[in-house]
Amino acid sequence: MKNAVVVGHGMVGHRFVEALRARDEAGAWKVTVLCEEALPAYDRVGLSSYVGAWDHRELALAGNDYLGDDAVDMRIGVRADSVDRTARTITTSGGDIVDYDALVFATGSYPFVPPIPGHDRPECFVYRTLDDLDKIRARADAAGPGAVGVVVGGGLLGLEAANALKKMGMTPHVVEFAPRLMPLQVDEGGGALLARLVTDLGLHVHAGVGTSSITENTDGAGLSVELSDGSVIDAALLVFSAGVRPQDQLAREAGLDVGERGGIMVDIGCRTADPAVFAIGECAAVEGRCYGLVAPGYSTAEVVADRLLGGAAEFPGADMSTKLKLMGVDVASFGDAMAATPGALEVVFSDAPKGTYAKLVVSDDAKTLLGGILVGDATAYSLLRPLVGRELPGDPAALISPAAEQVGIGALPDDAEICSCNGVTKGAICGAIDDGACDVASVKSCTTAGTTCGGCLPSIKALLAASGVVMSKALCEHFGQSRAELFEIVRATNTRTFSSLIAKYGTGSGCDICKPVVASILASTSSDHILDGEQASLQDTNDHFLANIQKNGTYSVVPRMPGGECTPEQLIVIGEVARDYGLYTKVTGGQRIDMFGARVEQLPAIWKRLVDAGMESGQAYGKSLRTVKSCVGSSWCRYGVQDSVGMAVDLENRYRGLRSPHKIKFGVSGCARECAEARGKDVGVIATEGGWNLYVGGNGGQSPKHAQLLASNLDDSTLVSYIDRYLMFYVRTADRLQRTAPWLDSLDGGLEHLKAVVCEDSLGIGAELEADMERHVAGYKDEWAGVLEDESKLGRFVSFVNAPEEADPTIAFDESGDRKVPVLMGMPKFGS
């Protein structure tokens, strides 16, 4: 078996190992991986998402430990110190000598730090690795909220770094030597708009100036950054993001050729002048050119894997198109964006009030699309990029002007990529539709399109519509409106009964689908008891009896324990109740005590003893707030940085009883160790030294999902206002029984749109959402106590209307074992 040694274990190095191992069916190669970093390959493209979560496991690439693969020798924290090409050996930092039959350089690149006086001060950092971010965070935390952070470099990565500083609670300044931001991707017009948009979001832009010096400021607590125009920025820290350079030093020392501007020289087979040595990714200069994107790096990895197995693959070139969202601003650049092609013509549409800029570059006869730039709105990217190099389906202006006739998605070829996140083409989506996928959910399930950022959902809907699929929004046969539309009708008309709503806006008498939905909407828009008047008949069984029905017709009773807190006296009462009524008890995953096996006529008496002990309904039966789980936080834990119990209690008391499209759970953790598992909840709150990080949408039901970071380092009042807005926006707009994770997936624009609504009040409804929540909080009443106070409601809690004192004789339990279990009517007893 031959040995291939890979020096470097970034994304490209990992891709090479995966590709070689997947294709080497004959077992011809063993792979030795030398990884200098302390962690194996992680998603460096998603580096910024580390901010807030601070969990490196979130970025780990799947299979990066090669567990169970004896053909891979993974050496973490081991550097390659020298290469002897004659002996075909490598000496490692540990002094080991490793033989190789093939050597693959995957050393990537390193950040360029311009030789500015003061560049080596301890307050200066680079933005490349998780370790870099940890160091920046430590400095930012020490400086405190609002401190100034300077980023030198206004390119793509510089803006990412600035956004990271903003998430850390800093005030970011970006210094760009070129006259505009992202000078390699956007032109003057696009750069001007980009600068305005990010400035509106709190970024300070200094374009067309250099950095002259970095000195200690007068109070010795930070830096004075002097710019070439004479201005000075006082800052707590500085981050260099002025480009990268190929990491080719080891190859240079081994006598291999490098490019004029660096990079290990390789041919289109990614092989150096030494036939046993290859280079892939950012350290490779393929025929003299280095590529700084991960996609071409993956291509080089695939080429070398193929070559080692006897193939003749060649590097196919690279699509340098870019589409990204920077601080919530869409930016896309594709093809010949700068119109470098001789005779190229430009078609520009700039809408300054709307904040959008679009440019198409076309051939001299205006028939062929060569490239383009989109800023502020990049929804046309998925339509335009596949058309590069093809004949345009009409007037170029029609492709970007909202006033002109829009070119439909039908003009795209089948190989046009609709979902860039998952690489799903129009042909694949249309194929799924032809095979029977008749709605967005089916298309997502069949193709994975739309399952990541959600930006392609409008295109998927357009393809469904173009295929003749009519997607009904009707709640059921009795209401042609969606749940969200019915919610708005109820709010606007102040309709308070199901009968009046269906009489005016529906047909028939209702069903098991629309009645609970309308009951939930009525409960969400008022503080009426859910068993008042006509509402009682709308409720499903659990809501009707304010308890969860179990498989033998009995009910479980769950008193609320805000934040998991419970006094010894209350615990004693719970124990006494369970003992006196023979109930089976179990601690739930949400820090509650569940009592099983109560008959319906026993419920009011059980509730009374619990209510008298100061407890109330935990709403375990409703589509409403269930639990707010917490760790012990800073009160008891050595690692806690905030009072997670206090926050959990406050949040549970605020949102208790809130009716919603599906049940809601919270988690509040006192530090990043996440003992409350907050990121698996609809609302996750995790303490930081600067406040609270807020996560949302971590409830996917049968398809579990992690919650996503909505905002960082919030103070208590801002945290509560954001949760108010998030929950009320969800309550208003979600479909029937739609959990928060799929609801978030269904939003056009996904998480970024939600951030705009909640954090930036882009719809102008923030105050209204908060007011709705205040109304709920002010009107909250315990539902169990509401029954105990009303004789008419108490009359419903009987097994037999004509014999209210008589218990249901069909209810039975098996108590022969260690655990009391219900026995269904007609079923044999356990053990018989």
Coordinates of N, CA and C in Angstrom, one line a residue, residues 27 86 153 162 369 456 487 589 624 634 697 745 832:
G27 N -8.0 -0.2 -2.4 CA -7.2 0.0 -1.2 C -5.7 0.2 -1.5
T86 N 14.4 14.0 -2.2 CA 15.2 12.9 -2.7 C 14.8 11.6 -2.0
G153 N -9.0 46.9 5.9 CA -9.4 46.1 4.7 C -10.9 46.0 4.6
A162 N -15.8 42.9 10.4 CA -16.5 44.1 11.0 C -17.8 43.6 11.6
L369 N -25.0 37.6 -22.3 CA -24.8 38.1 -21.0 C -23.3 37.7 -20.6
C456 N -34.1 30.6 -2.1 CA -34.6 30.1 -3.4 C -36.0 29.7 -3.4
F487 N -56.2 35.1 11.2 CA -55.7 35.8 12.4 C -55.9 37.3 12.2
G589 N -38.6 16.2 30.9 CA -37.4 16.8 30.3 C -37.5 18.3 30.5
S624 N -49.1 26.2 23.4 CA -48.8 27.4 24.1 C -47.5 27.2 24.8
S634 N -25.3 31.7 37.5 CA -24.3 32.3 38.3 C -24.5 32.2 39.8
G697 N -36.0 29.3 16.7 CA -36.3 28.3 15.7 C -35.7 26.9 16.0
D745 N -38.0 28.4 8.3 CA -37.6 28.0 6.9 C -38.5 28.5 5.8
S832 N -50.3 -11.7 31.7 CA -51.3 -12.8 31.7 C -51.1 -13.7 30.5

